[in-house]
């Protein structure tokens, strides 16, 4: 059993939104830069998250995404299932046709494990994660790096727009 990149990235992006909830709508470009997730992949994920009612979007200048409700009301399991991800330890995807089109000897064990993992992730909200000191420390580090990169980009753009003395 493994959680794929899709589920991991969805949880990461939603946690980023939760951490920056007070900043207003957050652009996918900002999430992409902070979390190292491609913009096109985030667009696909957020389309599904919006359809499932986990995020709201705002268009135009100052637009972006926000959580549709408080972070304490969004379970990690909700995020994972919203992007069509399943937490399943069975090799038959829970269909009980693991061996010769019938249930295998250990099917119930892996099925029970899948349920335990789902229950665990259902019991953890984005708000619970936001409150963790370790996550706060990582977010602060990412924000500092993001601000530094944005500042360097503005400096470079300003330098390119300012005519040199030799050109005048």
Short mmCIF file of N, CA and C in Angstrom, two decimals:
data_model
loop_
_atom_site.label_atom_id
_atom_site.label_comp_id
_atom_site.label_asym_id
_atom_site.label_seq_id
_atom_site.Cartn_x
_atom_site.Cartn_y
_atom_site.Cartn_z
N UNK A 1 0.83 -1.18 0.00
CA UNK A 1 0.00 0.00 0.00
C UNK A 1 0.87 1.24 0.00
N UNK A 2 0.44 2.22 -0.77
CA UNK A 2 1.13 3.48 -0.73
C UNK A 2 0.18 4.58 -1.16
N UNK A 3 0.43 5.72 -0.61
CA UNK A 3 -0.31 6.90 -1.01
C UNK A 3 0.47 7.52 -2.17
N UNK A 4 -0.19 7.78 -3.26
CA UNK A 4 0.53 8.29 -4.43
C UNK A 4 0.83 9.77 -4.30
N UNK A 5 1.59 10.26 -5.24
CA UNK A 5 1.96 11.67 -5.29
C UNK A 5 0.72 12.56 -5.30
N UNK A 6 -0.30 12.13 -6.00
CA UNK A 6 -1.53 12.94 -6.10
C UNK A 6 -2.10 13.24 -4.72
N UNK A 7 -2.23 12.23 -3.88
CA UNK A 7 -2.76 12.43 -2.54
C UNK A 7 -1.83 13.25 -1.66
N UNK A 8 -0.54 12.97 -1.75
CA UNK A 8 0.44 13.73 -0.95
C UNK A 8 0.45 15.20 -1.34
N UNK A 9 0.48 15.46 -2.64
CA UNK A 9 0.50 16.85 -3.10
C UNK A 9 -0.78 17.58 -2.74
N UNK A 10 -1.91 16.90 -2.82
CA UNK A 10 -3.19 17.54 -2.46
C UNK A 10 -3.19 17.94 -0.99
N UNK A 11 -2.73 17.06 -0.13
CA UNK A 11 -2.67 17.37 1.31
C UNK A 11 -1.68 18.51 1.55
N UNK A 12 -0.54 18.46 0.90
CA UNK A 12 0.47 19.52 1.06
C UNK A 12 -0.09 20.87 0.63
N UNK A 13 -0.74 20.92 -0.52
CA UNK A 13 -1.28 22.18 -1.03
C UNK A 13 -2.40 22.70 -0.13
N UNK A 14 -3.24 21.82 0.35
CA UNK A 14 -4.33 22.24 1.24
C UNK A 14 -3.77 22.72 2.58
N UNK A 15 -2.73 22.09 3.06
CA UNK A 15 -2.10 22.54 4.29
C UNK A 15 -1.46 23.92 4.08
N UNK A 16 -0.88 24.15 2.93
CA UNK A 16 -0.34 25.46 2.60
C UNK A 16 -1.45 26.51 2.65
N UNK A 17 -2.60 26.20 2.07
CA UNK A 17 -3.74 27.13 2.13
C UNK A 17 -4.15 27.39 3.58
N UNK A 18 -4.22 26.34 4.37
CA UNK A 18 -4.61 26.48 5.77
C UNK A 18 -3.63 27.36 6.53
N UNK A 19 -2.36 27.18 6.27
CA UNK A 19 -1.33 27.97 6.95
C UNK A 19 -1.38 29.45 6.55
N UNK A 20 -1.85 29.74 5.35
CA UNK A 20 -1.91 31.11 4.85
C UNK A 20 -3.34 31.64 4.76
N UNK A 21 -4.23 31.05 5.53
CA UNK A 21 -5.66 31.37 5.48
C UNK A 21 -5.92 32.86 5.69
N UNK A 22 -5.19 33.48 6.60
CA UNK A 22 -5.44 34.89 6.93
C UNK A 22 -4.89 35.84 5.87
N UNK A 23 -4.14 35.33 4.90
CA UNK A 23 -3.54 36.18 3.86
C UNK A 23 -4.51 36.48 2.71
N UNK A 24 -5.73 35.97 2.78
CA UNK A 24 -6.66 36.13 1.67
C UNK A 24 -6.45 35.04 0.65
N UNK A 25 -7.04 35.21 -0.55
CA UNK A 25 -6.87 34.17 -1.58
C UNK A 25 -5.40 33.97 -1.92
N UNK A 26 -5.02 32.71 -2.07
CA UNK A 26 -3.63 32.32 -2.35
C UNK A 26 -3.56 31.81 -3.78
N UNK A 27 -2.58 32.29 -4.53
CA UNK A 27 -2.44 31.84 -5.91
C UNK A 27 -1.77 30.47 -5.95
N UNK A 28 -2.09 29.72 -6.97
CA UNK A 28 -1.43 28.43 -7.16
C UNK A 28 0.05 28.63 -7.44
N UNK A 29 0.42 29.75 -8.04
CA UNK A 29 1.83 30.04 -8.30
C UNK A 29 2.60 30.15 -6.98
N UNK A 30 1.98 30.77 -5.96
CA UNK A 30 2.63 30.87 -4.65
C UNK A 30 2.79 29.50 -4.02
N UNK A 31 1.74 28.69 -4.08
CA UNK A 31 1.82 27.33 -3.53
C UNK A 31 2.88 26.54 -4.28
N UNK A 32 2.88 26.67 -5.59
CA UNK A 32 3.85 25.97 -6.42
C UNK A 32 5.28 26.31 -6.00
N UNK A 33 5.53 27.59 -5.82
CA UNK A 33 6.88 28.01 -5.47
C UNK A 33 7.26 27.55 -4.06
N UNK A 34 6.36 27.70 -3.11
CA UNK A 34 6.67 27.31 -1.72
C UNK A 34 6.85 25.81 -1.59
N UNK A 35 6.02 25.02 -2.29
CA UNK A 35 5.98 23.58 -2.06
C UNK A 35 6.71 22.77 -3.13
N UNK A 36 7.15 23.41 -4.20
CA UNK A 36 7.87 22.67 -5.23
C UNK A 36 6.99 21.71 -6.01
N UNK A 37 5.73 22.11 -6.22
CA UNK A 37 4.78 21.31 -6.99
C UNK A 37 4.49 22.07 -8.27
N UNK A 38 4.48 21.38 -9.40
CA UNK A 38 4.28 22.08 -10.67
C UNK A 38 2.91 22.74 -10.70
N UNK A 39 2.87 23.91 -11.34
CA UNK A 39 1.65 24.68 -11.44
C UNK A 39 0.56 23.91 -12.18
N UNK A 40 0.91 23.22 -13.25
CA UNK A 40 -0.10 22.48 -14.02
C UNK A 40 -0.69 21.34 -13.18
N UNK A 41 0.13 20.71 -12.36
CA UNK A 41 -0.37 19.63 -11.50
C UNK A 41 -1.31 20.20 -10.44
N UNK A 42 -0.95 21.35 -9.87
CA UNK A 42 -1.83 22.00 -8.89
C UNK A 42 -3.16 22.38 -9.52
N UNK A 43 -3.14 22.84 -10.75
CA UNK A 43 -4.39 23.20 -11.43
C UNK A 43 -5.32 22.00 -11.53
N UNK A 44 -4.77 20.84 -11.85
CA UNK A 44 -5.58 19.62 -11.93
C UNK A 44 -6.15 19.26 -10.56
N UNK A 45 -5.30 19.32 -9.53
CA UNK A 45 -5.75 18.97 -8.18
C UNK A 45 -6.83 19.93 -7.70
N UNK A 46 -6.62 21.22 -7.91
CA UNK A 46 -7.56 22.21 -7.39
C UNK A 46 -8.89 22.19 -8.13
N UNK A 47 -8.89 21.74 -9.36
CA UNK A 47 -10.15 21.55 -10.06
C UNK A 47 -11.01 20.52 -9.31
N UNK A 48 -10.38 19.43 -8.90
CA UNK A 48 -11.09 18.39 -8.15
C UNK A 48 -11.46 18.86 -6.74
N UNK A 49 -10.55 19.56 -6.08
CA UNK A 49 -10.82 20.05 -4.73
C UNK A 49 -11.98 21.05 -4.73
N UNK A 50 -12.05 21.89 -5.78
CA UNK A 50 -13.14 22.86 -5.90
C UNK A 50 -14.46 22.14 -6.15
N UNK A 51 -14.45 21.15 -7.04
CA UNK A 51 -15.67 20.39 -7.34
C UNK A 51 -16.20 19.67 -6.10
N UNK A 52 -15.30 19.24 -5.23
CA UNK A 52 -15.71 18.56 -3.99
C UNK A 52 -16.04 19.52 -2.86
N UNK A 53 -15.94 20.82 -3.14
CA UNK A 53 -16.34 21.82 -2.16
C UNK A 53 -15.34 22.07 -1.04
N UNK A 54 -14.09 21.71 -1.25
CA UNK A 54 -13.08 21.93 -0.21
C UNK A 54 -12.40 23.29 -0.33
N UNK A 55 -12.42 23.88 -1.53
CA UNK A 55 -11.84 25.20 -1.73
C UNK A 55 -12.82 26.07 -2.52
N UNK A 56 -12.65 27.38 -2.33
CA UNK A 56 -13.38 28.38 -3.11
C UNK A 56 -12.34 29.13 -3.92
N UNK A 57 -12.74 29.61 -5.09
CA UNK A 57 -11.80 30.36 -5.92
C UNK A 57 -12.32 31.77 -6.13
N UNK A 58 -11.38 32.69 -6.31
CA UNK A 58 -11.70 34.08 -6.64
C UNK A 58 -10.89 34.44 -7.87
N UNK A 59 -11.55 35.02 -8.85
CA UNK A 59 -10.87 35.38 -10.10
C UNK A 59 -10.39 36.83 -10.04
N UNK A 60 -9.52 37.16 -10.99
CA UNK A 60 -9.08 38.54 -11.15
C UNK A 60 -7.91 38.90 -10.26
N UNK A 61 -7.54 40.19 -10.29
CA UNK A 61 -6.42 40.65 -9.46
C UNK A 61 -6.72 40.38 -7.99
N UNK A 62 -5.75 39.85 -7.29
CA UNK A 62 -5.96 39.50 -5.89
C UNK A 62 -6.70 38.19 -5.72
N UNK A 63 -6.91 37.49 -6.83
CA UNK A 63 -7.64 36.23 -6.78
C UNK A 63 -6.76 35.07 -6.38
N UNK A 64 -7.37 33.94 -6.25
CA UNK A 64 -6.67 32.72 -5.87
C UNK A 64 -7.65 31.77 -5.21
N UNK A 65 -7.14 30.96 -4.30
CA UNK A 65 -7.96 29.96 -3.63
C UNK A 65 -7.92 30.16 -2.12
N UNK A 66 -9.03 29.75 -1.50
CA UNK A 66 -9.15 29.73 -0.04
C UNK A 66 -9.84 28.43 0.35
N UNK A 67 -9.63 28.02 1.58
CA UNK A 67 -10.40 26.88 2.09
C UNK A 67 -11.87 27.29 2.12
N UNK A 68 -12.75 26.37 1.82
CA UNK A 68 -14.17 26.68 1.80
C UNK A 68 -14.77 26.73 3.21
N UNK A 69 -14.06 26.16 4.16
CA UNK A 69 -14.50 26.21 5.55
C UNK A 69 -13.26 26.17 6.44
N UNK A 70 -13.46 26.29 7.71
CA UNK A 70 -12.33 26.35 8.64
C UNK A 70 -11.49 25.08 8.55
N UNK A 71 -10.19 25.25 8.73
CA UNK A 71 -9.25 24.13 8.62
C UNK A 71 -9.58 23.00 9.59
N UNK A 72 -10.17 23.30 10.72
CA UNK A 72 -10.54 22.27 11.69
C UNK A 72 -11.68 21.39 11.19
N UNK A 73 -12.36 21.83 10.15
CA UNK A 73 -13.50 21.08 9.61
C UNK A 73 -13.15 20.26 8.37
N UNK A 74 -11.88 20.27 7.98
CA UNK A 74 -11.46 19.52 6.79
C UNK A 74 -10.47 18.45 7.22
N UNK A 75 -10.90 17.20 7.11
CA UNK A 75 -10.05 16.07 7.48
C UNK A 75 -9.09 15.74 6.34
N UNK A 76 -7.93 15.24 6.70
CA UNK A 76 -6.94 14.82 5.70
C UNK A 76 -7.56 13.77 4.77
N UNK A 77 -8.36 12.88 5.31
CA UNK A 77 -9.02 11.85 4.48
C UNK A 77 -9.94 12.49 3.44
N UNK A 78 -10.59 13.61 3.79
CA UNK A 78 -11.46 14.30 2.83
C UNK A 78 -10.65 14.81 1.64
N UNK A 79 -9.47 15.31 1.91
CA UNK A 79 -8.60 15.84 0.85
C UNK A 79 -8.16 14.71 -0.07
N UNK A 80 -7.75 13.62 0.52
CA UNK A 80 -7.26 12.48 -0.26
C UNK A 80 -8.36 11.91 -1.14
N UNK A 81 -9.54 11.73 -0.59
CA UNK A 81 -10.63 11.18 -1.40
C UNK A 81 -11.13 12.17 -2.44
N UNK A 82 -10.99 13.47 -2.18
CA UNK A 82 -11.44 14.49 -3.14
C UNK A 82 -10.67 14.41 -4.45
N UNK A 83 -9.44 13.98 -4.39
CA UNK A 83 -8.62 13.88 -5.62
C UNK A 83 -8.62 12.45 -6.16
N UNK A 84 -9.65 11.70 -5.80
CA UNK A 84 -9.85 10.34 -6.30
C UNK A 84 -8.76 9.37 -5.87
N UNK A 85 -8.20 9.61 -4.73
CA UNK A 85 -7.17 8.75 -4.17
C UNK A 85 -7.82 7.81 -3.17
N UNK A 86 -7.32 6.61 -3.08
CA UNK A 86 -7.84 5.65 -2.12
C UNK A 86 -6.71 5.20 -1.21
N UNK A 87 -7.04 5.00 0.03
CA UNK A 87 -6.08 4.44 0.97
C UNK A 87 -6.45 2.97 1.10
N UNK A 88 -5.73 2.13 0.37
CA UNK A 88 -6.10 0.73 0.29
C UNK A 88 -4.85 -0.15 0.33
N UNK A 89 -4.77 -1.00 1.34
CA UNK A 89 -3.61 -1.89 1.49
C UNK A 89 -3.81 -3.23 0.78
N UNK A 90 -5.01 -3.48 0.27
CA UNK A 90 -5.23 -4.75 -0.42
C UNK A 90 -4.66 -4.68 -1.84
N UNK A 91 -4.34 -5.82 -2.38
CA UNK A 91 -3.83 -5.83 -3.75
C UNK A 91 -4.95 -5.93 -4.77
N UNK A 92 -6.18 -6.09 -4.29
CA UNK A 92 -7.33 -6.24 -5.19
C UNK A 92 -8.22 -5.01 -5.20
N UNK A 93 -7.75 -3.93 -4.60
CA UNK A 93 -8.53 -2.69 -4.51
C UNK A 93 -9.83 -2.92 -3.74
N UNK A 94 -9.79 -3.82 -2.77
CA UNK A 94 -10.95 -4.07 -1.92
C UNK A 94 -12.04 -4.92 -2.54
N UNK A 95 -11.81 -5.47 -3.70
CA UNK A 95 -12.85 -6.22 -4.41
C UNK A 95 -12.95 -7.68 -3.98
N UNK A 96 -12.04 -8.13 -3.15
CA UNK A 96 -12.02 -9.51 -2.65
C UNK A 96 -11.88 -10.54 -3.77
N UNK A 97 -11.18 -10.17 -4.83
CA UNK A 97 -10.90 -11.11 -5.93
C UNK A 97 -9.40 -11.28 -6.10
N UNK A 98 -8.71 -11.31 -4.97
CA UNK A 98 -7.24 -11.27 -4.95
C UNK A 98 -6.57 -12.55 -5.45
N UNK A 99 -7.22 -13.67 -5.30
CA UNK A 99 -6.59 -14.94 -5.67
C UNK A 99 -7.59 -15.79 -6.44
N UNK A 100 -7.27 -16.04 -7.68
CA UNK A 100 -8.17 -16.83 -8.54
C UNK A 100 -9.60 -16.30 -8.51
N UNK A 101 -9.72 -14.98 -8.56
CA UNK A 101 -11.00 -14.28 -8.57
C UNK A 101 -11.82 -14.51 -7.29
N UNK A 102 -11.12 -14.86 -6.22
CA UNK A 102 -11.77 -15.02 -4.91
C UNK A 102 -10.91 -14.33 -3.86
N UNK A 103 -11.43 -14.22 -2.69
CA UNK A 103 -10.71 -13.57 -1.60
C UNK A 103 -9.47 -14.38 -1.20
N UNK A 104 -8.36 -13.70 -1.00
CA UNK A 104 -7.13 -14.39 -0.59
C UNK A 104 -7.12 -14.58 0.94
N UNK A 105 -6.16 -15.32 1.40
CA UNK A 105 -6.06 -15.67 2.81
C UNK A 105 -5.92 -14.44 3.72
N UNK A 106 -5.22 -13.42 3.26
CA UNK A 106 -4.96 -12.25 4.12
C UNK A 106 -5.79 -11.02 3.74
N UNK A 107 -6.80 -11.20 2.92
CA UNK A 107 -7.61 -10.07 2.47
C UNK A 107 -8.18 -9.27 3.64
N UNK A 108 -8.75 -9.94 4.59
CA UNK A 108 -9.38 -9.24 5.72
C UNK A 108 -8.36 -8.44 6.53
N UNK A 109 -7.16 -8.98 6.69
CA UNK A 109 -6.10 -8.26 7.40
C UNK A 109 -5.81 -6.94 6.70
N UNK A 110 -5.57 -6.99 5.38
CA UNK A 110 -5.23 -5.78 4.63
C UNK A 110 -6.42 -4.83 4.52
N UNK A 111 -7.59 -5.39 4.45
CA UNK A 111 -8.79 -4.56 4.42
C UNK A 111 -8.97 -3.82 5.75
N UNK A 112 -8.74 -4.53 6.85
CA UNK A 112 -8.82 -3.89 8.18
C UNK A 112 -7.76 -2.80 8.32
N UNK A 113 -6.55 -3.06 7.82
CA UNK A 113 -5.50 -2.05 7.87
C UNK A 113 -5.91 -0.81 7.08
N UNK A 114 -6.48 -1.00 5.91
CA UNK A 114 -6.95 0.12 5.09
C UNK A 114 -7.95 0.96 5.87
N UNK A 115 -8.86 0.30 6.55
CA UNK A 115 -9.87 1.01 7.34
C UNK A 115 -9.23 1.77 8.50
N UNK A 116 -8.25 1.16 9.14
CA UNK A 116 -7.54 1.83 10.25
C UNK A 116 -6.84 3.09 9.74
N UNK A 117 -6.20 3.01 8.61
CA UNK A 117 -5.51 4.17 8.04
C UNK A 117 -6.51 5.26 7.69
N UNK A 118 -7.61 4.87 7.06
CA UNK A 118 -8.65 5.84 6.70
C UNK A 118 -9.20 6.51 7.96
N UNK A 119 -9.49 5.71 8.98
CA UNK A 119 -10.00 6.27 10.24
C UNK A 119 -8.99 7.23 10.86
N UNK A 120 -7.71 6.87 10.82
CA UNK A 120 -6.65 7.72 11.35
C UNK A 120 -6.64 9.06 10.62
N UNK A 121 -6.65 9.02 9.29
CA UNK A 121 -6.61 10.25 8.50
C UNK A 121 -7.91 11.05 8.62
N UNK A 122 -9.01 10.38 8.90
CA UNK A 122 -10.28 11.07 9.13
C UNK A 122 -10.27 11.83 10.46
N UNK A 123 -9.46 11.36 11.38
CA UNK A 123 -9.38 11.99 12.69
C UNK A 123 -8.38 13.13 12.78
N UNK A 124 -7.70 13.43 11.68
CA UNK A 124 -6.73 14.52 11.66
C UNK A 124 -7.24 15.60 10.70
N UNK A 125 -7.43 16.80 11.23
CA UNK A 125 -7.88 17.90 10.38
C UNK A 125 -6.67 18.73 9.94
N UNK A 126 -6.89 19.55 8.93
CA UNK A 126 -5.84 20.48 8.52
C UNK A 126 -5.50 21.41 9.68
N UNK A 127 -6.52 21.76 10.47
CA UNK A 127 -6.30 22.60 11.64
C UNK A 127 -5.38 21.95 12.65
N UNK A 128 -5.55 20.63 12.86
CA UNK A 128 -4.65 19.91 13.76
C UNK A 128 -3.20 20.02 13.29
N UNK A 129 -3.01 19.90 11.99
CA UNK A 129 -1.66 19.98 11.43
C UNK A 129 -1.08 21.40 11.55
N UNK A 130 -1.93 22.40 11.29
CA UNK A 130 -1.48 23.79 11.41
C UNK A 130 -0.97 24.08 12.82
N UNK A 131 -1.59 23.48 13.81
CA UNK A 131 -1.22 23.73 15.21
C UNK A 131 0.09 23.08 15.64
N UNK A 132 0.62 22.20 14.84
CA UNK A 132 1.86 21.51 15.21
C UNK A 132 3.06 22.45 15.04
N UNK A 133 3.90 22.51 16.07
CA UNK A 133 5.05 23.42 16.05
C UNK A 133 6.02 23.08 14.93
N UNK A 134 6.24 21.81 14.68
CA UNK A 134 7.16 21.42 13.62
C UNK A 134 6.69 21.91 12.26
N UNK A 135 5.39 21.84 12.02
CA UNK A 135 4.83 22.30 10.75
C UNK A 135 4.94 23.82 10.66
N UNK A 136 4.70 24.51 11.78
CA UNK A 136 4.84 25.97 11.81
C UNK A 136 6.27 26.38 11.44
N UNK A 137 7.25 25.67 11.98
CA UNK A 137 8.66 25.98 11.71
C UNK A 137 8.99 25.79 10.23
N UNK A 138 8.50 24.71 9.64
CA UNK A 138 8.74 24.47 8.22
C UNK A 138 8.07 25.56 7.38
N UNK A 139 6.85 25.93 7.73
CA UNK A 139 6.12 26.97 6.99
C UNK A 139 6.86 28.30 7.06
N UNK A 140 7.39 28.65 8.22
CA UNK A 140 8.14 29.90 8.35
C UNK A 140 9.39 29.88 7.48
N UNK A 141 10.08 28.75 7.45
CA UNK A 141 11.27 28.63 6.60
C UNK A 141 10.89 28.78 5.12
N UNK A 142 9.80 28.12 4.70
CA UNK A 142 9.35 28.21 3.31
C UNK A 142 8.94 29.64 2.96
N UNK A 143 8.26 30.32 3.89
CA UNK A 143 7.84 31.70 3.64
C UNK A 143 9.04 32.62 3.47
N UNK A 144 10.06 32.45 4.32
CA UNK A 144 11.27 33.28 4.20
C UNK A 144 11.93 33.06 2.84
N UNK A 145 12.03 31.79 2.43
CA UNK A 145 12.64 31.48 1.13
C UNK A 145 11.80 32.07 -0.01
N UNK A 146 10.49 31.94 0.08
CA UNK A 146 9.58 32.45 -0.94
C UNK A 146 9.71 33.97 -1.05
N UNK A 147 9.79 34.66 0.09
CA UNK A 147 9.94 36.12 0.08
C UNK A 147 11.28 36.52 -0.52
N UNK A 148 12.33 35.78 -0.20
CA UNK A 148 13.67 36.07 -0.72
C UNK A 148 13.68 35.89 -2.24
N UNK A 149 13.09 34.82 -2.74
CA UNK A 149 13.04 34.57 -4.18
C UNK A 149 12.21 35.66 -4.88
N UNK A 150 11.09 36.03 -4.28
CA UNK A 150 10.25 37.08 -4.87
C UNK A 150 10.99 38.41 -4.91
N UNK A 151 11.72 38.74 -3.85
CA UNK A 151 12.49 39.98 -3.79
C UNK A 151 13.58 39.98 -4.87
N UNK A 152 14.28 38.87 -5.01
CA UNK A 152 15.33 38.77 -6.03
C UNK A 152 14.74 38.92 -7.43
N UNK A 153 13.56 38.36 -7.64
CA UNK A 153 12.89 38.49 -8.92
C UNK A 153 12.51 39.93 -9.22
N UNK A 154 12.04 40.67 -8.20
CA UNK A 154 11.70 42.09 -8.38
C UNK A 154 12.96 42.90 -8.68
N UNK A 155 14.05 42.62 -7.95
CA UNK A 155 15.30 43.33 -8.19
C UNK A 155 15.79 43.12 -9.62
N UNK A 156 15.73 41.89 -10.09
CA UNK A 156 16.18 41.58 -11.44
C UNK A 156 15.29 42.28 -12.46
N UNK A 157 13.99 42.24 -12.25
CA UNK A 157 13.05 42.88 -13.17
C UNK A 157 13.28 44.39 -13.20
N UNK A 158 13.49 44.99 -12.02
CA UNK A 158 13.75 46.43 -11.95
C UNK A 158 15.04 46.78 -12.68
N UNK A 159 16.07 45.94 -12.51
CA UNK A 159 17.36 46.19 -13.17
C UNK A 159 17.20 46.12 -14.69
N UNK A 160 16.37 45.21 -15.17
CA UNK A 160 16.17 45.06 -16.61
C UNK A 160 15.36 46.24 -17.17
N UNK A 161 14.48 46.80 -16.36
CA UNK A 161 13.62 47.90 -16.81
C UNK A 161 14.33 49.25 -16.73
N UNK A 162 15.32 49.38 -15.89
CA UNK A 162 16.05 50.64 -15.71
C UNK A 162 17.13 50.73 -16.78
N UNK A 163 17.08 51.78 -17.63
CA UNK A 163 18.11 51.90 -18.66
C UNK A 163 19.47 52.21 -18.04
N UNK A 164 20.48 51.62 -18.59
CA UNK A 164 21.82 51.87 -18.07
C UNK A 164 22.29 53.25 -18.50
N UNK A 165 23.29 53.80 -17.80
CA UNK A 165 23.82 55.12 -18.11
C UNK A 165 24.43 55.14 -19.52
N UNK A 166 25.00 54.02 -19.93
CA UNK A 166 25.62 53.95 -21.25
C UNK A 166 24.60 54.05 -22.37
N UNK A 167 23.37 53.54 -22.12
CA UNK A 167 22.33 53.56 -23.15
C UNK A 167 21.74 54.96 -23.30
N UNK A 168 21.89 55.81 -22.27
CA UNK A 168 21.27 57.15 -22.30
C UNK A 168 22.11 58.13 -23.02
#
